[in-house]
Amino acid sequence: MNILIIGSGGRESAFAWKIAKSPQCLQLFIAPGNAGTAQYGTNVNIKVNDFDGIRKLVLQKNIDLVLVGPEEPLVKGIHDFFLADEKLKHIPVIGPQQQGAQLEGSKDFSKQFMFRHNIPTAASCTFTKDTLQQGLEYLTTAGLPIVLKADGLAAGKGVLICTTLHEAQQELIFMLKDAKFGEASSKVVIEQFLQGIELSVFVMTDGVNYKILPEAKDYKRIGEGDTGLNTGGMGSVSPVPFANADFMKKVEERIVIPTIEGLKKESIPYKGFIFVGLMNCNGEPYTIEYNCRMGDPETESVMPRIESDFVDLLLGVANGNLNTKELKVSNKVAATIMCVAGGYPGDYVNGKVITGIDNVRDSIVFQAGTELDNGNIKTAGGRVLAVTALQDNVFEALQHATADAARIYYDGVNFRRDIGFDLL
Ligand code: AMP
Ligand code: GLY
């Protein structure tokens, strides 16, 4: 079959790497892809939100299945766009329709959903411009630190953790009155701060049946020792030692099953991934957020651990028979180190020539922000490459991934040397 992956990051590279191995994949296209995805399939220069362009491509190349990587096209309704088109509606799209994508697209929707279905999460209250005064008063009674979340998509920047009442009140005013995050902060969720360790849990569902994919830990801060500004993610490790059978049983019973059942009860169709971002608070899982897609850079650690034919699992999602598919997971440990641009997550310059990818010995290099220019691979984004090693234990995986990341060079190259050391 012919498969189209939508997206251009490290996550999509990992999908492409895995899908290209499937005997069921005849032709693979990636729109728009990056310099690395061209190794696994054909890049087509169409933007992820250009639905008409994607439509043309799907018809022209006889695409049989579309896998959507990022959240934006899902929240904007790419799946609904397919269903509303006579020529596209029979082509399965992996990723929820707009209604289901609200789990990520609206923090208020997702919190209300969790409350309706008794899914453990932090206490919260939502405010708008009209209820700003009540919001300011609410803050005086809430404990500190306190979390403020823009309701809509804000490119990963919409969550603020405030440590003083003054800061929280100022930020609430900026968000609601001054539209700090534009339309995304026309509603703000004020949420209790949860103390614990974060974990990313990935669920694949056809809307009725589900499979829990390997979990992963993501390292969000730019600096070693989890310091400095938040990034899209500087590395990941899978599996995560504290996510043992006992903990994962709680996650499944208290979060995954009620989520799938909740979607069913509310007649919200859902074919795709549910990424549960959760906090382990003294052994008890609390949901921080849902995403309607896989994580990045978690996917780069998750895909190498999946031994089953991934296309077969995607077909299970598409056809509603995921229960008949087998998910086989390797016991090995995958560690991913992200090489980022100098200056990231602040300002950075693209177009630096990348060398040394061929020197990598024991890792897979999943390219993210790269492009081909006159035969050179050049940087084209903040997160440039994900270097993933799959080894027998955490220590070896980290050692190999770190050593291999150091074999790659471009002007300004930066990566964290402490990813995963908290797990040793
Ligand atoms: P989100 O955009 O919802 O993923 O939030 C970004 C990050 O903010 C999360 O990965 C957490 O590190 C942090 N965060 C969000 N909500 C909370 C919370 N209630 N308590 C503590 N940290 C949180
Ligand atoms: N790694 C976190 C995310 O993909 O949102």
GROMACS .gro file of C-alpha atoms and ligand atoms in nm:
model
  452
    1MET     CA    1   0.000   0.000   0.000
    2ASN     CA    2   0.099   0.364  -0.045
    3ILE     CA    3   0.136   0.563   0.274
    4LEU     CA    4   0.161   0.936   0.338
    5ILE     CA    5   0.312   1.078   0.656
    6ILE     CA    6   0.230   1.441   0.730
    7GLY     CA    7   0.497   1.639   0.916
    8SER     CA    8   0.865   1.724   0.909
    9GLY     CA    9   1.021   1.658   1.249
   10GLY     CA   10   1.212   1.388   1.430
   11ARG     CA   11   0.883   1.216   1.513
   12GLU     CA   12   0.795   1.186   1.146
   13SER     CA   13   1.148   1.061   1.069
   14ALA     CA   14   1.101   0.785   1.325
   15PHE     CA   15   0.760   0.696   1.177
   16ALA     CA   16   0.911   0.690   0.827
   17TRP     CA   17   1.206   0.475   0.938
   18LYS     CA   18   0.969   0.222   1.095
   19ILE     CA   19   0.705   0.222   0.821
   20ALA     CA   20   0.964   0.184   0.544
   21LYS     CA   21   1.062  -0.152   0.701
   22SER     CA   22   0.710  -0.292   0.664
   23PRO     CA   23   0.656  -0.540   0.383
   24GLN     CA   24   0.309  -0.387   0.351
   25CYS     CA   25   0.447  -0.048   0.251
   26LEU     CA   26   0.490  -0.013  -0.123
   27GLN     CA   27   0.549   0.359  -0.160
   28LEU     CA   28   0.606   0.604   0.123
   29PHE     CA   29   0.560   0.980   0.091
   30ILE     CA   30   0.637   1.243   0.352
   31ALA     CA   31   0.490   1.594   0.332
   32PRO     CA   32   0.695   1.802   0.367
   33GLY     CA   33   0.957   1.581   0.540
   34ASN     CA   34   1.320   1.680   0.590
   35ALA     CA   35   1.664   1.586   0.453
   36GLY     CA   36   1.654   1.262   0.655
   37THR     CA   37   1.310   1.135   0.562
   38ALA     CA   38   1.422   1.126   0.197
   39GLN     CA   39   1.619   0.810   0.290
   40TYR     CA   40   1.297   0.624   0.362
   41GLY     CA   41   1.056   0.763   0.107
   42THR     CA   42   0.975   1.054  -0.120
   43ASN     CA   43   0.947   1.401   0.025
   44VAL     CA   44   0.678   1.623  -0.123
   45ASN     CA   45   0.696   1.991  -0.052
   46ILE     CA   46   0.345   2.048   0.083
   47LYS     CA   47   0.283   2.218   0.416
   48VAL     CA   48   0.099   2.030   0.690
   49ASN     CA   49  -0.196   2.271   0.688
   50ASP     CA   50  -0.233   2.285   0.309
   51PHE     CA   51  -0.531   2.051   0.292
   52ASP     CA   52  -0.597   2.115  -0.079
   53GLY     CA   53  -0.235   2.038  -0.161
   54ILE     CA   54  -0.253   1.718   0.044
   55ARG     CA   55  -0.578   1.623  -0.131
   56LYS     CA   56  -0.413   1.655  -0.473
   57LEU     CA   57  -0.114   1.450  -0.362
   58VAL     CA   58  -0.329   1.174  -0.212
   59LEU     CA   59  -0.529   1.138  -0.533
   60GLN     CA   60  -0.229   1.165  -0.762
   61LYS     CA   61  -0.020   0.904  -0.576
   62ASN     CA   62  -0.307   0.668  -0.490
   63ILE     CA   63  -0.242   0.697  -0.118
   64ASP     CA   64  -0.411   0.423   0.086
   65LEU     CA   65  -0.341   0.556   0.437
   66VAL     CA   66  -0.249   0.892   0.588
   67LEU     CA   67  -0.062   0.921   0.917
   68VAL     CA   68  -0.075   1.270   1.069
   69GLY     CA   69   0.227   1.357   1.284
   70PRO     CA   70   0.164   1.701   1.440
   71GLU     CA   71  -0.143   1.832   1.624
   72GLU     CA   72  -0.214   2.143   1.420
   73PRO     CA   73  -0.369   1.982   1.111
   74LEU     CA   74  -0.576   1.755   1.338
   75VAL     CA   75  -0.707   2.045   1.547
   76LYS     CA   76  -0.777   2.229   1.220
   77GLY     CA   77  -0.979   1.931   1.098
   78ILE     CA   78  -0.776   1.741   0.838
   79HIS     CA   79  -0.956   1.417   0.923
   80ASP     CA   80  -1.297   1.588   0.889
   81PHE     CA   81  -1.177   1.736   0.557
   82PHE     CA   82  -1.113   1.383   0.427
   83LEU     CA   83  -1.449   1.254   0.550
   84ALA     CA   84  -1.635   1.540   0.382
   85ASP     CA   85  -1.478   1.473   0.042
   86GLU     CA   86  -1.637   1.210  -0.184
   87LYS     CA   87  -1.302   1.111  -0.331
   88LEU     CA   88  -1.112   1.097  -0.002
   89LYS     CA   89  -1.360   0.968   0.251
   90HIS     CA   90  -1.267   0.600   0.211
   91ILE     CA   91  -0.897   0.671   0.277
   92PRO     CA   92  -0.811   0.613   0.643
   93VAL     CA   93  -0.655   0.900   0.834
   94ILE     CA   94  -0.466   0.808   1.152
   95GLY     CA   95  -0.536   1.095   1.389
   96PRO     CA   96  -0.868   1.205   1.541
   97GLN     CA   97  -1.133   1.428   1.392
   98GLN     CA   98  -1.163   1.784   1.519
   99GLN     CA   99  -1.392   1.688   1.806
  100GLY     CA  100  -1.149   1.433   1.949
  101ALA     CA  101  -0.850   1.657   1.880
  102GLN     CA  102  -1.005   1.898   2.131
  103LEU     CA  103  -0.842   1.679   2.395
  104GLU     CA  104  -0.528   1.870   2.297
  105GLY     CA  105  -0.677   2.173   2.124
  106SER     CA  106  -0.862   2.298   2.431
  107LYS     CA  107  -0.724   2.259   2.783
  108ASP     CA  108  -1.065   2.353   2.920
  109PHE     CA  109  -1.234   2.080   2.714
  110SER     CA  110  -0.980   1.822   2.829
  111LYS     CA  111  -1.011   1.920   3.197
  112GLN     CA  112  -1.393   1.904   3.180
  113PHE     CA  113  -1.362   1.566   3.007
  114MET     CA  114  -1.136   1.436   3.285
  115PHE     CA  115  -1.374   1.566   3.555
  116ARG     CA  116  -1.676   1.407   3.380
  117HIS     CA  117  -1.506   1.068   3.373
  118ASN     CA  118  -1.334   1.079   3.712
  119ILE     CA  119  -0.988   1.068   3.560
  120PRO     CA  120  -0.729   1.176   3.819
  121THR     CA  121  -0.599   1.525   3.746
  122ALA     CA  122  -0.513   1.846   3.930
  123ALA     CA  123  -0.800   2.063   4.058
  124SER     CA  124  -0.869   2.353   3.823
  125CYS     CA  125  -1.103   2.636   3.730
  126THR     CA  126  -1.144   2.811   3.394
  127PHE     CA  127  -1.183   3.187   3.345
  128THR     CA  128  -1.251   3.421   3.052
  129LYS     CA  129  -1.219   3.797   3.000
  130ASP     CA  130  -1.569   3.836   3.142
  131THR     CA  131  -1.477   3.650   3.461
  132LEU     CA  132  -1.129   3.800   3.503
  133GLN     CA  133  -1.222   3.954   3.839
  134GLN     CA  134  -1.335   3.617   3.975
  135GLY     CA  135  -1.012   3.468   3.841
  136LEU     CA  136  -0.802   3.725   4.026
  137GLU     CA  137  -0.993   3.650   4.346
  138TYR     CA  138  -0.965   3.275   4.293
  139LEU     CA  139  -0.587   3.317   4.279
  140THR     CA  140  -0.583   3.473   4.625
  141THR     CA  141  -0.732   3.154   4.769
  142ALA     CA  142  -0.525   2.907   4.562
  143GLY     CA  143  -0.191   2.776   4.689
  144LEU     CA  144   0.147   2.847   4.536
  145PRO     CA  145   0.304   2.769   4.299
  146ILE     CA  146   0.004   2.784   4.068
  147VAL     CA  147  -0.025   2.685   3.702
  148LEU     CA  148  -0.186   2.905   3.435
  149LYS     CA  149  -0.270   2.745   3.101
  150ALA     CA  150  -0.385   2.912   2.783
  151ASP     CA  151  -0.683   2.710   2.662
  152GLY     CA  152  -0.579   2.677   2.298
  153LEU     CA  153  -0.267   2.572   2.109
  154ALA     CA  154   0.018   2.810   2.188
  155ALA     CA  155   0.318   2.636   2.030
  156GLY     CA  156   0.415   2.478   2.362
  157LYS     CA  157   0.447   2.816   2.535
  158GLY     CA  158   0.101   2.849   2.686
  159VAL     CA  159   0.173   2.701   3.031
  160LEU     CA  160   0.307   2.928   3.305
  161ILE     CA  161   0.409   2.814   3.650
  162CYS     CA  162   0.384   3.115   3.881
  163THR     CA  163   0.553   3.124   4.220
  164THR     CA  164   0.400   3.445   4.362
  165LEU     CA  165   0.045   3.576   4.378
  166HIS     CA  166   0.152   3.901   4.212
  167GLU     CA  167   0.307   3.716   3.916
  168ALA     CA  168   0.002   3.492   3.877
  169GLN     CA  169  -0.239   3.786   3.880
  170GLN     CA  170  -0.026   3.984   3.633
  171GLU     CA  171  -0.004   3.686   3.397
  172LEU     CA  172  -0.376   3.622   3.419
  173ILE     CA  173  -0.438   3.982   3.315
  174PHE     CA  174  -0.183   3.954   3.029
  175MET     CA  175  -0.345   3.638   2.904
  176LEU     CA  176  -0.712   3.731   2.933
  177LYS     CA  177  -0.715   4.107   2.886
  178ASP     CA  178  -0.406   4.163   2.669
  179ALA     CA  179  -0.440   3.839   2.471
  180LYS     CA  180  -0.080   3.734   2.547
  181PHE     CA  181  -0.128   3.416   2.342
  182GLY     CA  182  -0.388   3.560   2.106
  183GLU     CA  183  -0.712   3.366   2.072
  184ALA     CA  184  -0.548   3.072   2.255
  185SER     CA  185  -0.562   3.263   2.584
  186SER     CA  186  -0.919   3.389   2.551
  187LYS     CA  187  -0.982   3.122   2.815
  188VAL     CA  188  -0.733   3.036   3.090
  189VAL     CA  189  -0.729   2.723   3.304
  190ILE     CA  190  -0.591   2.788   3.653
  191GLU     CA  191  -0.461   2.462   3.788
  192GLN     CA  192  -0.316   2.325   4.109
  193PHE     CA  193   0.059   2.257   4.086
  194LEU     CA  194   0.148   1.887   4.097
  195GLN     CA  195   0.477   1.781   4.252
  196GLY     CA  196   0.625   1.466   4.101
  197ILE     CA  197   0.803   1.308   3.807
  198GLU     CA  198   0.658   1.331   3.457
  199LEU     CA  199   0.593   1.041   3.223
  200SER     CA  200   0.464   1.019   2.867
  201VAL     CA  201   0.222   0.734   2.803
  202PHE     CA  202   0.111   0.657   2.448
  203VAL     CA  203  -0.213   0.488   2.357
  204MET     CA  204  -0.309   0.376   2.011
  205THR     CA  205  -0.683   0.335   1.961
  206ASP     CA  206  -0.940   0.256   1.694
  207GLY     CA  207  -1.203   0.418   1.915
  208VAL     CA  208  -1.301   0.091   2.082
  209ASN     CA  209  -0.988  -0.116   2.130
  210TYR     CA  210  -0.656   0.018   2.244
  211LYS     CA  211  -0.290  -0.076   2.284
  212ILE     CA  212  -0.052   0.094   2.524
  213LEU     CA  213   0.273   0.160   2.340
  214PRO     CA  214   0.608   0.180   2.522
  215GLU     CA  215   0.616   0.472   2.766
  216ALA     CA  216   0.895   0.730   2.766
  217LYS     CA  217   1.044   1.010   2.969
  218ASP     CA  218   1.105   1.342   2.801
  219TYR     CA  219   1.365   1.602   2.908
  220LYS     CA  220   1.221   1.946   2.840
  221ARG     CA  221   1.473   2.197   2.975
  222ILE     CA  222   1.761   2.326   2.764
  223GLY     CA  223   2.024   2.296   3.037
  224GLU     CA  224   2.188   2.001   3.207
  225GLY     CA  225   2.040   1.916   3.545
  226ASP     CA  226   1.696   2.022   3.411
  227THR     CA  227   1.776   2.392   3.418
  228GLY     CA  228   1.701   2.687   3.192
  229LEU     CA  229   1.426   2.748   2.940
  230ASN     CA  230   1.169   2.495   2.822
  231THR     CA  231   1.225   2.343   2.479
  232GLY     CA  232   1.030   2.109   2.255
  233GLY     CA  233   1.231   1.828   2.420
  234MET     CA  234   1.605   1.761   2.447
  235GLY     CA  235   1.598   1.385   2.475
  236SER     CA  236   1.398   1.083   2.580
  237VAL     CA  237   1.436   0.739   2.730
  238SER     CA  238   1.215   0.430   2.704
  239PRO     CA  239   1.132   0.226   2.908
  240VAL     CA  240   1.113   0.427   3.230
  241PRO     CA  241   1.211   0.232   3.544
  242PHE     CA  242   0.942   0.377   3.774
  243ALA     CA  243   0.673   0.288   3.520
  244ASN     CA  244   0.670  -0.070   3.646
  245ALA     CA  245   0.380  -0.314   3.606
  246ASP     CA  246   0.215  -0.190   3.924
  247PHE     CA  247   0.227   0.177   3.822
  248MET     CA  248   0.122   0.106   3.464
  249LYS     CA  249  -0.175  -0.095   3.592
  250LYS     CA  250  -0.293   0.218   3.777
  251VAL     CA  251  -0.240   0.422   3.462
  252GLU     CA  252  -0.441   0.177   3.255
  253GLU     CA  253  -0.727   0.136   3.502
  254ARG     CA  254  -0.758   0.497   3.616
  255ILE     CA  255  -0.665   0.690   3.303
  256VAL     CA  256  -0.651   0.487   2.980
  257ILE     CA  257  -0.971   0.283   3.015
  258PRO     CA  258  -1.184   0.575   3.145
  259THR     CA  259  -1.051   0.790   2.860
  260ILE     CA  260  -1.145   0.539   2.588
  261GLU     CA  261  -1.479   0.467   2.758
  262GLY     CA  262  -1.542   0.840   2.801
  263LEU     CA  263  -1.487   0.902   2.431
  264LYS     CA  264  -1.727   0.620   2.349
  265LYS     CA  265  -1.993   0.741   2.594
  266GLU     CA  266  -1.975   1.090   2.449
  267SER     CA  267  -1.988   0.950   2.091
  268ILE     CA  268  -1.656   1.111   2.005
  269PRO     CA  269  -1.498   0.905   1.727
  270TYR     CA  270  -1.126   0.860   1.777
  271LYS     CA  271  -0.879   0.679   1.554
  272GLY     CA  272  -0.523   0.760   1.635
  273PHE     CA  273  -0.290   0.826   1.925
  274ILE     CA  274  -0.366   0.958   2.270
  275PHE     CA  275  -0.055   1.086   2.443
  276VAL     CA  276  -0.118   1.111   2.815
  277GLY     CA  277   0.127   1.347   2.984
  278LEU     CA  278   0.112   1.246   3.346
  279MET     CA  279   0.273   1.317   3.680
  280ASN     CA  280   0.378   1.039   3.914
  281CYS     CA  281   0.295   1.185   4.255
  282ASN     CA  282   0.428   0.941   4.516
  283GLY     CA  283   0.331   0.643   4.305
  284GLU     CA  284  -0.010   0.778   4.200
  285PRO     CA  285  -0.063   0.888   3.839
  286TYR     CA  286  -0.232   1.223   3.767
  287THR     CA  287  -0.311   1.340   3.415
  288ILE     CA  288  -0.145   1.671   3.329
  289GLU     CA  289  -0.261   1.684   2.970
  290TYR     CA  290  -0.369   1.492   2.665
  291ASN     CA  291  -0.215   1.530   2.322
  292CYS     CA  292  -0.386   1.394   2.012
  293ARG     CA  293  -0.060   1.272   1.856
  294MET     CA  294   0.267   1.104   1.946
  295GLY     CA  295   0.538   1.296   2.136
  296ASP     CA  296   0.858   1.432   1.999
  297PRO     CA  297   1.132   1.329   2.094
  298GLU     CA  298   0.954   1.035   2.261
  299THR     CA  299   0.860   0.873   1.927
  300GLU     CA  300   1.230   0.847   1.844
  301SER     CA  301   1.272   0.622   2.152
  302VAL     CA  302   0.939   0.442   2.115
  303MET     CA  303   0.957   0.332   1.748
  304PRO     CA  304   1.287   0.142   1.779
  305ARG     CA  305   1.136  -0.064   2.064
  306ILE     CA  306   0.833  -0.175   1.863
  307GLU     CA  307   0.908  -0.509   1.703
  308SER     CA  308   0.572  -0.566   1.535
  309ASP     CA  309   0.489  -0.442   1.188
  310PHE     CA  310   0.377  -0.086   1.260
  311VAL     CA  311   0.173  -0.067   0.941
  312ASP     CA  312  -0.027  -0.366   1.063
  313LEU     CA  313  -0.105  -0.176   1.384
  314LEU     CA  314  -0.204   0.133   1.185
  315LEU     CA  315  -0.436  -0.084   0.977
  316GLY     CA  316  -0.588  -0.213   1.300
  317VAL     CA  317  -0.666   0.147   1.395
  318ALA     CA  318  -0.805   0.223   1.051
  319ASN     CA  319  -1.021  -0.089   1.028
  320GLY     CA  320  -1.141  -0.103   1.388
  321ASN     CA  321  -0.978  -0.437   1.460
  322LEU     CA  322  -0.680  -0.329   1.666
  323ASN     CA  323  -0.772  -0.609   1.911
  324THR     CA  324  -0.664  -0.868   1.652
  325LYS     CA  325  -0.318  -0.715   1.611
  326GLU     CA  326  -0.010  -0.805   1.806
  327LEU     CA  327   0.209  -0.543   1.971
  328LYS     CA  328   0.552  -0.687   2.038
  329VAL     CA  329   0.791  -0.466   2.231
  330SER     CA  330   1.165  -0.509   2.278
  331ASN     CA  331   1.304  -0.526   2.633
  332LYS     CA  332   1.597  -0.315   2.526
  333VAL     CA  333   1.638   0.045   2.632
  334ALA     CA  334   1.622   0.328   2.380
  335ALA     CA  335   1.786   0.661   2.459
  336THR     CA  336   1.750   0.967   2.236
  337ILE     CA  337   1.972   1.274   2.246
  338MET     CA  338   1.854   1.583   2.058
  339CYS     CA  339   2.117   1.792   1.887
  340VAL     CA  340   1.985   2.147   1.871
  341ALA     CA  341   2.089   2.472   1.708
  342GLY     CA  342   2.316   2.713   1.896
  343GLY     CA  343   2.092   2.965   2.071
  344TYR     CA  344   1.782   2.744   2.074
  345PRO     CA  345   1.520   2.778   2.230
  346GLY     CA  346   1.598   3.148   2.180
  347ASP     CA  347   1.707   3.293   1.846
  348TYR     CA  348   1.920   3.076   1.620
  349VAL     CA  349   2.046   3.080   1.264
  350ASN     CA  350   1.956   2.813   1.006
  351GLY     CA  351   2.169   2.694   0.716
  352LYS     CA  352   2.469   2.549   0.902
  353VAL     CA  353   2.630   2.258   0.718
  354ILE     CA  354   2.601   1.931   0.911
  355THR     CA  355   2.886   1.680   0.897
  356GLY     CA  356   2.964   1.354   1.071
  357ILE     CA  357   2.630   1.175   1.040
  358ASP     CA  358   2.821   0.895   0.863
  359ASN     CA  359   3.057   0.867   1.161
  360VAL     CA  360   2.777   0.756   1.390
  361ARG     CA  361   2.842   0.395   1.497
  362ASP     CA  362   2.568   0.240   1.711
  363SER     CA  363   2.277   0.481   1.682
  364ILE     CA  364   2.001   0.573   1.444
  365VAL     CA  365   2.001   0.938   1.342
  366PHE     CA  366   1.646   1.069   1.303
  367GLN     CA  367   1.669   1.404   1.132
  368ALA     CA  368   1.437   1.682   1.244
  369GLY     CA  369   1.519   2.042   1.146
  370THR     CA  370   1.730   1.969   0.838
  371GLU     CA  371   1.715   2.036   0.466
  372LEU     CA  372   1.912   1.936   0.160
  373ASP     CA  373   2.086   2.221  -0.017
  374ASN     CA  374   2.316   2.152  -0.313
  375GLY     CA  375   2.403   1.809  -0.180
  376ASN     CA  376   2.474   1.941   0.171
  377ILE     CA  377   2.259   1.862   0.473
  378LYS     CA  378   2.196   2.192   0.648
  379THR     CA  379   2.024   2.293   0.970
  380ALA     CA  380   1.669   2.420   0.924
  381GLY     CA  381   1.518   2.439   1.270
  382GLY     CA  382   1.587   2.454   1.643
  383ARG     CA  383   1.581   2.082   1.703
  384VAL     CA  384   1.813   1.948   1.433
  385LEU     CA  385   1.877   1.575   1.484
  386ALA     CA  386   1.769   1.302   1.723
  387VAL     CA  387   2.034   1.038   1.792
  388THR     CA  388   1.886   0.716   1.928
  389ALA     CA  389   2.071   0.414   2.064
  390LEU     CA  390   1.901   0.084   2.147
  391GLN     CA  391   2.103  -0.120   2.397
  392ASP     CA  392   2.064  -0.377   2.674
  393ASN     CA  393   2.042  -0.127   2.958
  394VAL     CA  394   1.997   0.244   3.030
  395PHE     CA  395   2.364   0.307   3.090
  396GLU     CA  396   2.477   0.158   2.761
  397ALA     CA  397   2.200   0.324   2.563
  398LEU     CA  398   2.297   0.662   2.707
  399GLN     CA  399   2.665   0.604   2.655
  400HIS     CA  400   2.624   0.508   2.289
  401ALA     CA  401   2.373   0.783   2.207
  402THR     CA  402   2.589   1.049   2.373
  403ALA     CA  403   2.909   0.929   2.206
  404ASP     CA  404   2.735   0.924   1.869
  405ALA     CA  405   2.581   1.270   1.917
  406ALA     CA  406   2.937   1.397   1.975
  407ARG     CA  407   3.041   1.258   1.633
  408ILE     CA  408   2.811   1.504   1.456
  409TYR     CA  409   2.918   1.860   1.391
  410TYR     CA  410   2.767   2.187   1.277
  411ASP     CA  411   2.840   2.541   1.387
  412GLY     CA  412   2.672   2.590   1.727
  413VAL     CA  413   2.579   2.224   1.786
  414ASN     CA  414   2.445   2.171   2.136
  415PHE     CA  415   2.309   1.869   2.322
  416ARG     CA  416   2.260   1.762   2.682
  417ARG     CA  417   2.506   1.511   2.822
  418ASP     CA  418   2.291   1.424   3.123
  419ILE     CA  419   1.979   1.283   2.955
  420GLY     CA  420   1.859   0.980   3.149
  421PHE     CA  421   2.119   0.992   3.422
  422ASP     CA  422   1.843   1.047   3.678
  423LEU     CA  423   1.720   0.697   3.587
  424LEU     CA  424   2.046   0.516   3.659
  425AMP     P1  425   0.158   2.117   2.892
  425AMP     O1  426   0.167   2.220   2.784
  425AMP     O2  427   0.022   2.096   2.948
  425AMP     O3  428   0.235   1.994   2.853
  425AMP     O4  429   0.246   2.172   3.013
  425AMP     C1  430   0.381   2.198   2.995
  425AMP     C2  431   0.455   2.153   3.116
  425AMP     O5  432   0.415   2.227   3.230
  425AMP     C3  433   0.432   2.009   3.154
  425AMP     O6  434   0.509   1.919   3.083
  425AMP     C4  435   0.470   2.012   3.300
  425AMP     O7  436   0.611   2.008   3.314
  425AMP     C5  437   0.423   2.147   3.344
  425AMP     N1  438   0.290   2.138   3.406
  425AMP     C6  439   0.170   2.146   3.344
  425AMP     N2  440   0.070   2.134   3.432
  425AMP     C7  441   0.128   2.117   3.553
  425AMP     C8  442   0.078   2.098   3.685
  425AMP     N3  443  -0.052   2.098   3.712
  425AMP     N4  444   0.167   2.083   3.786
  425AMP     C9  445   0.299   2.086   3.762
  425AMP     N5  446   0.352   2.104   3.641
  425AMP    C10  447   0.269   2.119   3.536
  426GLY     N1  448   0.764   1.582   2.401
  426GLY     C1  449   0.646   1.649   2.433
  426GLY     C2  450   0.556   1.671   2.320
  426GLY     O1  451   0.571   1.614   2.215
  426GLY     O2  452   0.463   1.749   2.337
   0.00000   0.00000   0.00000
